[in-house]
Short mmCIF file of C-alpha atoms and ligand atoms in Angstrom, two decimals:
data_model
loop_
_atom_site.label_atom_id
_atom_site.label_comp_id
_atom_site.label_asym_id
_atom_site.label_seq_id
_atom_site.Cartn_x
_atom_site.Cartn_y
_atom_site.Cartn_z
CA UNK E 1 176.59 76.56 89.41
CA UNK E 2 177.80 80.19 89.62
CA UNK E 3 181.45 81.08 88.93
CA UNK E 4 182.01 82.00 92.57
CA UNK E 5 180.58 78.71 93.92
CA UNK E 6 182.74 76.75 91.46
CA UNK E 7 185.80 78.75 92.53
CA UNK E 8 185.10 78.05 96.23
CA UNK E 9 184.56 74.33 95.62
CA UNK E 10 187.78 74.03 93.60
CA UNK E 11 189.72 75.93 96.28
CA UNK E 12 188.33 73.73 99.07
CA UNK E 13 189.46 70.62 97.19
CA UNK E 14 192.94 72.11 96.60
CA UNK E 15 193.28 73.01 100.30
CA UNK E 16 192.20 69.51 101.39
CA UNK E 17 194.80 68.04 99.00
CA UNK E 18 197.55 70.29 100.38
CA UNK E 19 196.58 69.39 103.96
CA UNK E 20 196.68 65.69 103.19
CA UNK E 21 200.23 66.26 101.90
CA UNK E 22 201.12 67.83 105.25
CA UNK E 23 201.27 71.49 104.04
CA UNK E 24 200.09 74.02 106.63
CA UNK E 25 197.22 76.19 105.32
CA UNK E 26 195.45 79.12 106.97
CA UNK E 27 191.82 80.17 107.36
CA UNK E 28 190.37 83.52 108.40
CA UNK E 29 189.52 83.47 112.14
CA UNK E 30 186.10 82.04 113.04
CA UNK E 31 183.29 84.55 112.47
CA UNK E 32 185.47 86.75 110.23
CA UNK E 33 185.41 86.71 106.46
CA UNK E 34 186.97 88.15 103.32
CA UNK E 35 184.75 90.40 101.20
CA UNK E 36 185.38 90.46 97.46
CA UNK E 37 183.57 90.55 94.11
CA UNK E 38 180.66 90.41 93.55
CA UNK E 39 179.61 91.32 97.16
CA UNK E 40 182.23 94.05 97.58
CA UNK E 41 180.49 96.07 94.83
CA UNK E 42 177.41 96.35 97.08
CA UNK E 43 179.61 97.39 100.04
CA UNK E 44 181.18 100.06 97.83
CA UNK E 45 177.77 101.31 96.68
CA UNK E 46 176.56 101.48 100.27
CA UNK E 47 179.67 103.39 101.27
CA UNK E 48 178.91 105.92 98.51
CA UNK E 49 175.32 106.31 99.80
CA UNK E 50 176.57 106.73 103.40
CA UNK E 51 179.22 109.31 102.39
CA UNK E 52 176.81 111.33 100.21
CA UNK E 53 173.99 111.41 102.74
CA UNK E 54 176.36 112.12 105.66
CA UNK E 55 177.53 115.18 103.74
CA UNK E 56 173.97 116.20 102.85
CA UNK E 57 172.94 116.01 106.54
CA UNK E 58 175.96 118.08 107.63
CA UNK E 59 178.17 115.37 109.18
CA UNK E 60 181.99 115.54 109.28
CA UNK E 61 184.00 112.38 108.77
CA UNK E 62 186.04 111.05 111.71
CA UNK E 63 188.41 108.08 111.90
CA UNK E 64 188.99 106.66 115.37
CA UNK E 65 191.36 103.86 116.46
CA UNK E 66 190.32 100.23 116.30
CA UNK E 67 191.88 99.71 119.75
CA UNK E 68 190.84 101.72 122.82
CA UNK E 69 191.40 101.46 126.55
CA UNK E 70 189.25 98.55 127.73
CA UNK E 71 187.81 100.70 130.54
CA UNK E 72 186.37 103.15 128.01
CA UNK E 73 183.89 100.44 126.98
CA UNK E 74 183.34 99.19 130.53
CA UNK E 75 182.41 102.72 131.62
CA UNK E 76 180.31 103.57 128.51
CA UNK E 77 178.58 100.37 127.46
CA UNK E 78 178.31 99.01 131.03
CA UNK E 79 179.85 96.20 133.01
CA UNK E 80 176.69 94.09 133.06
CA UNK E 81 176.10 94.06 129.32
CA UNK E 82 176.73 91.06 127.06
CA UNK E 83 179.05 93.22 124.97
CA UNK E 84 181.45 93.94 127.83
CA UNK E 85 180.90 90.78 129.85
CA UNK E 86 181.21 88.21 127.07
CA UNK E 87 182.03 89.72 123.72
CA UNK E 88 185.12 91.92 123.99
CA UNK E 89 188.49 91.01 122.50
CA UNK E 90 190.86 92.20 125.22
CA UNK E 91 194.67 92.28 124.98
CA UNK E 92 197.60 93.38 127.08
CA UNK E 93 200.31 95.35 125.28
CA UNK E 94 204.05 94.98 125.94
CA UNK E 95 203.72 98.24 127.87
CA UNK E 96 201.05 96.53 130.03
CA UNK E 97 198.13 98.66 128.79
CA UNK E 98 194.84 96.76 128.71
CA UNK E 99 193.20 97.50 125.39
CA UNK E 100 190.07 96.21 123.66
CA UNK E 101 189.24 95.87 119.97
CA UNK E 102 186.29 98.24 119.63
CA UNK E 103 182.95 96.41 119.86
CA UNK E 104 181.15 99.65 118.85
CA UNK E 105 182.00 103.22 117.84
CA UNK E 106 180.06 105.62 120.09
CA UNK E 107 182.39 105.34 123.10
CA UNK E 108 185.44 106.08 120.90
CA UNK E 109 183.74 109.10 119.30
CA UNK E 110 182.79 110.46 122.75
CA UNK E 111 186.41 109.97 123.86
CA UNK E 112 187.63 111.76 120.73
CA UNK E 113 185.15 114.63 121.28
CA UNK E 114 186.56 115.24 124.76
CA UNK E 115 190.23 114.60 123.91
CA UNK E 116 190.27 116.86 120.84
CA UNK E 117 188.31 119.76 122.33
CA UNK E 118 185.26 119.47 120.04
CA UNK E 119 183.29 121.15 122.84
CA UNK E 120 185.02 124.45 122.02
CA UNK E 121 183.72 124.33 118.45
CA UNK E 122 180.28 125.69 117.47
CA UNK E 123 177.69 123.16 118.67
CA UNK E 124 176.12 120.84 117.68
CA UNK E 125 178.90 118.72 116.19
CA UNK E 126 177.94 115.95 113.79
CA UNK E 127 180.43 113.13 113.21
CA UNK E 128 180.24 109.99 111.07
CA UNK E 129 182.55 106.97 110.81
CA UNK E 130 182.86 103.70 108.91
CA UNK E 131 184.86 100.71 109.98
CA UNK E 132 185.18 97.27 111.52
CA UNK E 133 183.81 96.37 114.97
CA UNK E 134 184.71 93.23 116.89
CA UNK E 135 182.41 91.12 119.08
CA UNK E 136 183.16 87.62 120.28
CA UNK E 137 179.68 86.32 119.47
CA UNK E 138 178.49 82.92 118.29
CA UNK E 139 178.83 83.27 114.51
CA UNK E 140 175.59 82.72 112.57
CA UNK E 141 173.72 84.38 109.70
CA UNK E 142 173.98 88.15 110.16
CA UNK E 143 176.17 87.84 113.27
CA UNK E 144 179.93 87.97 112.83
CA UNK E 145 182.91 88.43 115.10
CA UNK E 146 184.14 91.18 112.79
CA UNK E 147 181.52 93.31 111.10
CA UNK E 148 181.44 96.79 109.54
CA UNK E 149 179.41 99.64 110.98
CA UNK E 150 178.67 103.12 109.69
CA UNK E 151 177.95 105.34 112.68
CA UNK E 152 176.48 108.83 113.06
CA UNK E 153 176.79 110.86 116.25
CA UNK E 154 174.89 114.16 116.65
CA UNK E 155 176.56 115.81 119.67
CA UNK E 156 175.31 118.83 121.60
CA UNK E 157 171.67 118.64 120.49
CA UNK E 158 168.82 118.14 122.97
CA UNK E 159 165.85 119.10 120.79
CA UNK E 160 163.55 116.16 119.87
CA UNK E 161 163.90 117.22 116.22
CA UNK E 162 167.50 115.90 116.41
CA UNK E 163 166.14 112.43 117.32
CA UNK E 164 163.72 112.58 114.39
CA UNK E 165 166.33 113.92 111.94
CA UNK E 166 168.66 111.09 112.97
CA UNK E 167 166.02 108.44 112.33
CA UNK E 168 165.13 110.05 109.01
CA UNK E 169 168.80 109.84 107.95
CA UNK E 170 168.98 106.15 108.91
CA UNK E 171 165.83 105.37 106.93
CA UNK E 172 166.99 107.37 103.90
CA UNK E 173 170.31 105.53 103.78
CA UNK E 174 168.46 102.20 103.83
CA UNK E 175 166.06 103.31 101.10
CA UNK E 176 168.71 104.94 98.91
CA UNK E 177 170.69 101.71 99.02
CA UNK E 178 167.60 99.88 97.74
CA UNK E 179 166.14 98.27 100.89
CA UNK E 180 162.35 97.92 100.88
CA UNK E 181 159.83 98.43 103.74
CA UNK E 182 162.31 100.10 106.06
CA UNK E 183 160.73 100.53 109.51
CA UNK E 184 161.87 102.21 112.69
CA UNK E 185 161.04 100.42 115.97
CA UNK E 186 161.22 102.84 118.83
CA UNK E 187 160.65 103.39 122.50
CA UNK E 188 161.58 105.82 125.24
CA UNK E 189 163.39 104.53 128.32
CA UNK E 190 163.21 107.92 130.07
CA UNK E 191 165.82 109.79 132.07
CA UNK E 192 167.66 108.69 135.21
CA UNK E 193 164.73 109.92 137.36
CA UNK E 194 162.09 107.87 135.43
CA UNK E 195 164.41 104.90 135.55
CA UNK E 196 164.24 104.68 139.39
CA UNK E 197 160.50 103.92 139.50
CA UNK E 198 160.61 101.78 136.36
CA UNK E 199 163.47 99.68 137.68
CA UNK E 200 161.53 99.13 140.90
CA UNK E 201 158.47 97.88 138.98
CA UNK E 202 160.60 95.71 136.72
CA UNK E 203 162.40 94.11 139.65
CA UNK E 204 159.10 93.44 141.43
CA UNK E 205 157.77 91.70 138.28
CA UNK E 206 160.87 89.59 137.62
CA UNK E 207 161.33 88.67 141.28
CA UNK E 208 158.20 86.51 140.97
CA UNK E 209 159.90 84.60 138.10
CA UNK E 210 163.40 84.57 139.48
CA UNK E 211 163.66 80.79 139.86
CA UNK E 212 163.03 80.29 136.16
CA UNK E 213 165.41 82.98 134.91
CA UNK E 214 168.79 82.14 133.36
CA UNK E 215 171.84 82.55 135.61
CA UNK E 216 172.80 85.88 133.96
CA UNK E 217 169.32 87.32 134.55
CA UNK E 218 169.25 86.07 138.15
CA UNK E 219 172.35 88.16 138.73
CA UNK E 220 171.13 91.12 136.65
CA UNK E 221 167.96 91.28 138.72
CA UNK E 222 170.22 92.70 141.43
CA UNK E 223 172.87 94.50 139.36
CA UNK E 224 171.18 95.93 136.23
CA UNK E 225 167.46 95.13 135.92
CA UNK E 226 166.97 96.86 132.54
CA UNK E 227 169.20 94.25 130.91
CA UNK E 228 166.60 91.57 131.78
CA UNK E 229 164.59 92.86 128.82
CA UNK E 230 167.25 92.14 126.21
CA UNK E 231 168.25 88.66 127.38
CA UNK E 232 168.32 86.22 124.43
CA UNK E 233 167.41 83.15 126.53
CA UNK E 234 164.04 81.75 125.36
CA UNK E 235 162.42 81.47 128.81
CA UNK E 236 163.54 84.96 129.82
CA UNK E 237 162.24 86.31 126.48
CA UNK E 238 158.86 84.71 127.17
CA UNK E 239 158.53 86.58 130.47
CA UNK E 240 159.13 89.87 128.73
CA UNK E 241 155.69 90.04 127.14
CA UNK E 242 153.97 90.73 130.48
CA UNK E 243 156.67 92.95 131.98
CA UNK E 244 155.87 96.58 132.85
CA UNK E 245 156.34 98.98 129.91
CA UNK E 246 158.84 101.85 130.12
CA UNK E 247 156.33 104.32 128.62
CA UNK E 248 154.12 104.01 131.72
CA UNK E 249 156.92 105.36 133.92
CA UNK E 250 158.08 108.46 132.00
CA UNK E 251 158.27 111.80 133.80
CA UNK E 252 156.54 114.86 132.32
CA UNK E 253 159.61 116.09 130.42
CA UNK E 254 160.47 112.69 128.94
CA UNK E 255 156.85 112.15 127.92
CA UNK E 256 156.75 115.54 126.20
CA UNK E 257 160.09 114.85 124.45
CA UNK E 258 158.88 111.49 123.13
CA UNK E 259 155.54 112.92 122.02
CA UNK E 260 157.40 115.56 119.99
CA UNK E 261 159.65 112.91 118.41
CA UNK E 262 156.57 110.96 117.29
CA UNK E 263 154.94 114.11 115.91
CA UNK E 264 158.05 114.85 113.84
CA UNK E 265 158.15 111.28 112.54
CA UNK E 266 154.48 111.55 111.55
CA UNK E 267 155.22 114.85 109.83
CA UNK E 268 158.08 113.25 107.86
CA UNK E 269 155.97 110.18 107.05
CA UNK E 270 158.53 107.83 108.54
CA UNK E 271 157.22 104.31 108.94
CA UNK E 272 157.54 103.52 112.67
CA UNK E 273 156.27 101.08 115.28
CA UNK E 274 156.29 101.44 119.04
CA UNK E 275 158.08 98.64 120.84
CA UNK E 276 157.45 99.07 124.58
CA UNK E 277 160.21 96.59 125.50
CA UNK E 278 162.97 97.95 123.32
CA UNK E 279 165.77 99.01 125.69
CA UNK E 280 168.89 98.23 123.55
CA UNK E 281 171.78 96.25 124.97
CA UNK E 282 174.02 99.16 125.94
CA UNK E 283 173.83 101.11 129.21
CA UNK E 284 174.54 104.61 127.90
CA UNK E 285 171.08 105.26 126.43
CA UNK E 286 168.30 107.45 127.84
CA UNK E 287 164.95 108.63 126.42
CA UNK E 288 164.61 107.70 122.72
CA UNK E 289 165.94 104.30 121.60
CA UNK E 290 165.37 102.81 118.17
CA UNK E 291 166.22 100.01 115.77
CA UNK E 292 165.85 99.65 112.02
CA UNK E 293 164.47 96.72 110.13
CA UNK E 294 163.59 95.92 106.54
CA UNK E 295 160.40 93.88 106.74
CA UNK E 296 159.86 91.31 103.96
CA UNK E 297 156.59 92.27 102.25
CA UNK E 298 154.71 89.09 103.26
CA UNK E 299 155.54 89.75 106.93
CA UNK E 300 153.92 92.89 108.32
CA UNK E 301 155.19 94.16 111.68
CA UNK E 302 152.99 94.17 114.76
CA UNK E 303 153.58 96.62 117.60
CA UNK E 304 155.56 95.26 120.54
CA UNK E 305 155.21 91.60 121.39
CA UNK E 306 155.79 89.98 118.02
CA UNK E 307 159.25 91.41 117.61
CA UNK E 308 161.37 88.29 118.03
CA UNK E 309 159.82 86.69 114.90
CA UNK E 310 161.01 89.56 112.75
CA UNK E 311 164.31 89.94 110.90
CA UNK E 312 167.51 91.10 112.59
CA UNK E 313 167.95 94.85 112.96
CA UNK E 314 170.21 96.43 110.39
CA UNK E 315 170.79 99.45 112.58
CA UNK E 316 170.18 100.86 116.01
CA UNK E 317 170.73 103.90 118.15
CA UNK E 318 169.26 106.42 120.50
CA UNK E 319 169.90 109.32 122.83
CA UNK E 320 172.86 109.23 125.24
CA UNK E 321 172.80 112.50 127.17
CA UNK E 322 174.88 111.26 130.12
CA UNK E 323 177.77 109.56 128.33
CA UNK E 324 180.05 112.53 127.82
CA UNK E 325 179.88 113.48 131.52
CA UNK E 326 180.41 109.86 132.57
CA UNK E 327 183.66 109.92 130.59
CA UNK E 328 184.89 113.07 132.31
CA UNK E 329 183.75 115.52 129.63
CA UNK E 330 181.32 118.42 129.74
CA UNK E 331 177.56 117.91 129.97
CA UNK E 332 176.73 117.23 126.31
CA UNK E 333 173.41 115.90 125.08
CA UNK E 334 173.68 113.54 122.12
CA UNK E 335 171.83 111.21 119.82
CA UNK E 336 173.15 108.77 117.23
CA UNK E 337 172.93 105.42 115.50
CA UNK E 338 175.01 102.84 113.70
CA UNK E 339 174.20 100.70 110.69
CA UNK E 340 175.28 97.07 110.35
CA UNK E 341 176.78 97.20 106.87
CA UNK E 342 177.19 93.40 106.43
CA UNK E 343 173.53 92.89 107.37
CA UNK E 344 172.39 95.62 104.97
CA UNK E 345 174.30 93.96 102.13
CA UNK E 346 172.77 90.59 103.00
CA UNK E 347 169.26 92.04 102.91
CA UNK E 348 170.05 93.78 99.61
CA UNK E 349 171.23 90.47 98.12
CA UNK E 350 168.02 88.73 99.24
CA UNK E 351 166.04 91.52 97.64
CA UNK E 352 168.06 91.17 94.40
CA UNK E 353 169.48 94.70 94.62
CA UNK E 354 172.05 94.99 91.84
CA UNK E 355 175.37 96.79 92.33
CA UNK E 356 175.86 99.92 90.27
CA UNK E 357 178.69 98.46 88.26
CA UNK E 358 180.57 100.82 85.99
CA UNK E 359 181.92 99.02 82.97
CA UNK E 360 184.64 100.46 80.72
CA UNK E 361 183.37 102.16 77.58
CA UNK E 362 186.33 101.23 75.39
CA UNK E 363 188.93 98.47 75.31
CA UNK E 364 192.56 98.83 74.25
CA UNK E 365 193.90 95.88 72.27
CA UNK E 366 197.63 95.60 71.57
CA UNK E 367 199.64 93.31 69.34
CA UNK E 368 203.33 92.82 70.08
CA UNK E 369 205.94 94.45 72.30
CA UNK E 370 206.20 97.88 70.62
CA UNK E 371 202.41 98.16 70.56
CA UNK E 372 202.29 97.23 74.25
CA UNK E 373 204.48 100.22 75.14
CA UNK E 374 202.32 102.47 72.97
CA UNK E 375 199.15 101.08 74.61
CA UNK E 376 200.56 101.98 78.02
CA UNK E 377 200.90 105.63 76.90
CA UNK E 378 197.46 105.63 75.26
CA UNK E 379 195.77 104.29 78.37
CA UNK E 380 197.40 107.06 80.37
CA UNK E 381 195.97 109.63 77.92
CA UNK E 382 192.49 108.07 78.09
CA UNK E 383 192.49 108.15 81.90
CA UNK E 384 193.60 111.78 81.89
CA UNK E 385 190.53 112.51 79.72
CA UNK E 386 188.25 110.60 82.11
CA UNK E 387 187.59 107.81 79.60
CA UNK E 388 187.32 104.47 81.43
CA UNK E 389 189.15 101.88 79.32
CA UNK E 390 189.58 98.14 79.74
CA UNK E 391 192.90 96.46 78.91
CA UNK E 392 195.17 93.51 79.58
CA UNK E 393 198.75 94.38 78.70
CA UNK E 394 200.06 91.00 79.85
CA UNK E 395 198.09 89.11 77.24
CA UNK E 396 199.51 88.27 73.78
CA UNK E 397 196.48 86.64 72.19
CA UNK E 398 194.34 89.09 70.19
CA UNK E 399 191.42 86.67 70.28
CA UNK E 400 191.49 86.61 74.08
CA UNK E 401 191.62 90.43 74.20
CA UNK E 402 188.58 90.66 71.89
CA UNK E 403 186.77 88.13 74.09
CA UNK E 404 187.42 90.33 77.16
CA UNK E 405 186.17 93.41 75.28
CA UNK E 406 183.01 91.48 74.32
CA UNK E 407 182.46 90.25 77.88
CA UNK E 408 182.65 93.82 79.17
CA UNK E 409 180.17 94.94 76.52
CA UNK E 410 182.28 97.89 75.31
CA UNK E 411 181.11 99.68 72.20
CA UNK E 412 184.59 100.55 70.84
CA UNK E 413 187.94 98.82 70.74
CA UNK E 414 191.17 100.72 70.08
CA UNK E 415 193.61 98.46 68.25
CA UNK E 416 197.36 99.06 67.96
CA UNK E 417 199.78 96.83 66.13
CA UNK E 418 203.31 97.39 64.89
CA UNK E 419 202.02 99.11 61.70
CA UNK E 420 199.91 101.57 63.69
CA UNK E 421 202.90 102.44 65.90
CA UNK E 422 205.09 103.15 62.89
CA UNK E 423 202.36 105.17 61.09
CA UNK E 424 201.31 107.03 64.29
CA UNK E 425 197.80 105.76 63.89
CA UNK E 426 195.20 103.74 65.77
CA UNK E 427 192.30 101.57 64.62
CA UNK E 428 188.91 102.30 66.13
CA UNK E 429 186.57 99.33 65.83
CA UNK E 430 182.84 99.58 66.41
CA UNK E 431 182.16 96.33 68.26
CA UNK E 432 178.48 96.37 67.31
CA UNK E 433 178.84 96.83 63.54
CA UNK E 434 182.37 95.43 63.14
CA UNK E 435 183.36 98.53 61.10
CA UNK E 436 186.85 99.80 61.85
CA UNK E 437 188.62 103.00 60.87
CA UNK E 438 192.19 104.16 60.96
CA UNK E 439 192.64 107.47 62.82
CA UNK E 440 195.78 109.60 63.26
CA UNK E 441 197.12 109.19 66.78
CA UNK E 442 196.70 112.86 67.72
CA UNK E 443 193.01 112.75 66.70
CA UNK E 444 192.25 109.60 68.74
CA UNK E 445 190.72 111.30 71.79
CA UNK E 446 188.59 113.67 69.78
CA UNK E 447 187.35 110.88 67.46
CA UNK E 448 186.60 108.58 70.36
CA UNK E 449 184.74 111.24 72.34
CA UNK E 450 182.59 112.05 69.32
CA UNK E 451 181.72 108.39 68.78
CA UNK E 452 180.91 107.83 72.47
CA UNK E 453 178.69 110.92 72.46
CA UNK E 454 176.80 109.70 69.37
CA UNK E 455 176.52 106.18 70.80
CA UNK E 456 174.96 107.56 73.98
CA UNK E 457 172.50 109.73 71.97
CA UNK E 458 171.62 106.72 69.85
CA UNK E 459 170.95 104.67 72.99
CA UNK E 460 168.71 107.37 74.45
CA UNK E 461 166.72 107.63 71.18
CA UNK E 462 166.29 103.87 71.02
CA UNK E 463 165.07 103.79 74.60
CA UNK E 464 162.76 106.74 73.89
CA UNK E 465 161.12 105.00 70.93
CA UNK E 466 160.88 101.76 72.85
CA UNK E 467 163.42 99.84 70.74
CA UNK E 468 165.58 97.66 72.99
CA UNK E 469 169.17 98.93 72.96
P1 LIG W 1 174.37 98.10 117.98
O1 LIG W 1 172.90 97.92 117.84
O2 LIG W 1 175.06 97.25 118.98
O3 LIG W 1 174.61 99.63 118.29
O4 LIG W 1 175.06 97.86 116.58
C1 LIG W 1 174.63 98.56 115.43
C2 LIG W 1 174.29 97.59 114.31
O5 LIG W 1 175.44 96.79 114.00
C3 LIG W 1 173.23 96.55 114.64
O6 LIG W 1 171.94 97.07 114.44
C4 LIG W 1 173.53 95.44 113.66
O7 LIG W 1 172.94 95.70 112.41
C5 LIG W 1 175.04 95.53 113.50
N1 LIG W 1 175.69 94.46 114.28
C6 LIG W 1 175.86 94.40 115.61
N2 LIG W 1 176.51 93.27 115.95
C7 LIG W 1 176.74 92.60 114.81
C8 LIG W 1 177.39 91.36 114.50
N3 LIG W 1 177.93 90.60 115.43
N4 LIG W 1 177.47 90.98 113.19
C9 LIG W 1 176.94 91.76 112.23
N5 LIG W 1 176.33 92.94 112.46
C10 LIG W 1 176.23 93.35 113.73
C11 LIG W 1 175.83 100.19 118.48
O8 LIG W 1 176.88 99.64 118.26
C12 LIG W 1 175.75 101.63 118.92
N6 LIG W 1 177.13 102.15 119.03
C13 LIG W 1 174.93 102.46 117.96
C14 LIG W 1 174.84 103.90 118.34
C15 LIG W 1 175.51 104.93 117.77
N7 LIG W 1 174.11 104.39 119.32
C16 LIG W 1 174.30 105.70 119.38
N8 LIG W 1 175.15 106.03 118.45
#
C-alpha cells in the first residue's frame, strides 16, 4: 500500500474515533477536494506549461474575481443552460447584491474587457487566466463542484487563423504536459442568420419525438432548441444521432470561415475530427466550437455519432462574436477556450506522466545548538547562490538527518558540528564514496560549486558511455 493510501486510512480511523467520542470534525464540501503531494506537483508542472506557452503565444495574464453579478452569467451563458439553471452557487450579500461564484471565466473576462477599456488598446487583445470555477454538479470522476480552469481569450480577432491558432495552443499545452493522442473535436454552429433555419429544422425533428423527451428538453423545444443537442438524458441523447446537422445550414460566409479553419488545421497537422452535433452547453458561441480529448491508444475516435463512448473533454471553447455587444460593450469578435486542469492531471496520472520534481543537490546536517545557528546562516548563503539545499533544523539526530539526505538522493552533505563552528570550517561529505573533507568556511561555496560541476560532468559521461549513473 502506498504512503498516501496508508495516511488516508489512518486519518479516516482517527476521525471515526474522534466522532465516536463526540468531537465535531469537518470535511471539505461535497465535490470539492484538497490537492497536495504528490498530485500537486503535476498541477504545478501544468501551470508552468500554461504560463510559458501563454507567453509564447502573446497572451497577457489577467486575474478576475471569483464572484460576479449573477446576471452577468445569465446574460452570457444563457438562462436555459444547465450551468445557469441548475449549477450556479448564488448568494445574496448584506448589501443585497445577488452574486454568483463563477461557473466559468469567459463572461468575467468580457466584463473586465469592457470595464477596463481594453477596447482602446491596440487590438487584438489576448488574455489568459487560471483559477477555480464552481458548478453545483453531481460529483463523479472528472466532475467536481470546484475545479480549476486555465482559460485563453483572443479578443478582437475575426480571421479564421485566430480559431486555428487557438486550437493549436490548446493542443500544444496538452502535448507539452505529456498527454498522448490529443484530438480536437470541432463543428461550426454558424451565425445568428444560419441559426434561424437550423433551429426551425431542429424543432421540426424533435417535435416528432416530443413525448419521449425529458421534461427539460420538452421545455427547451420551445425556449432554446439548440440545447436539445447537449442534453445528458439517455433517451434524448439517442435521438441526437438522426437530428439535422448544423453544417448543412451554414450561410456562405460561415461555410467559407469554417473551410479556412479546417485548411489551417490541416496545414498545422492538428489531429481533428468533425462532430456535427457538437454545440457546447453555453449560449454565447457562434461559428467554430471545439472540444479537446486525449484518446486512449486502444480507442480510436470515430467522426460524430460515437462521441458519448469517448473520454470526457479536457478542454473546450469556440468563437463568441456577439458576447461583448450583449454585455453592453463594443462589437468585438472573439475566440477562446478553457482547459479543465483537474481532468488533465487525472489523464496524466493514468498515463503515468511523472512530475518534474526538483530534488535538492546538497543537504545541510547540523549537530547541536551553535551549529544550528551556523547552519541557518549557511543555508541563506547557499540560497543566495542558487544552490538548492535540503535541511531539517528542528532535528537533533544526526542519523535521521543522514537518512533524509539519502532519501533525497543528494550527492553532497555539508556537516557542521561545534568543532567546525569554532574552527570556521565545514565538512563536505561525498554521499556516494563516503569521503569527507574539511574546508574553510569562506571557501565552502566555491568548493561545493566545483564538486557539483564535476559530478554533473561525470554523470553526463557515464550516460554517454552507457554506464548507468
Ligand atoms: P467548459 O467546456 O464548460 O467551457 O469548461 C472547460 C473545461 O473545464 C471542460 O472541458 C472540462 O475539462 C472542465 N470542466 C468543466 N466542468 C467541470 C467539472 N465540473 N469538473 C471538472 N472539470 C470541469 C467553459 O467554461 C468556457 N468558458 C470555455 C471558453 C473560453 N470558451 C471560450 N473561451
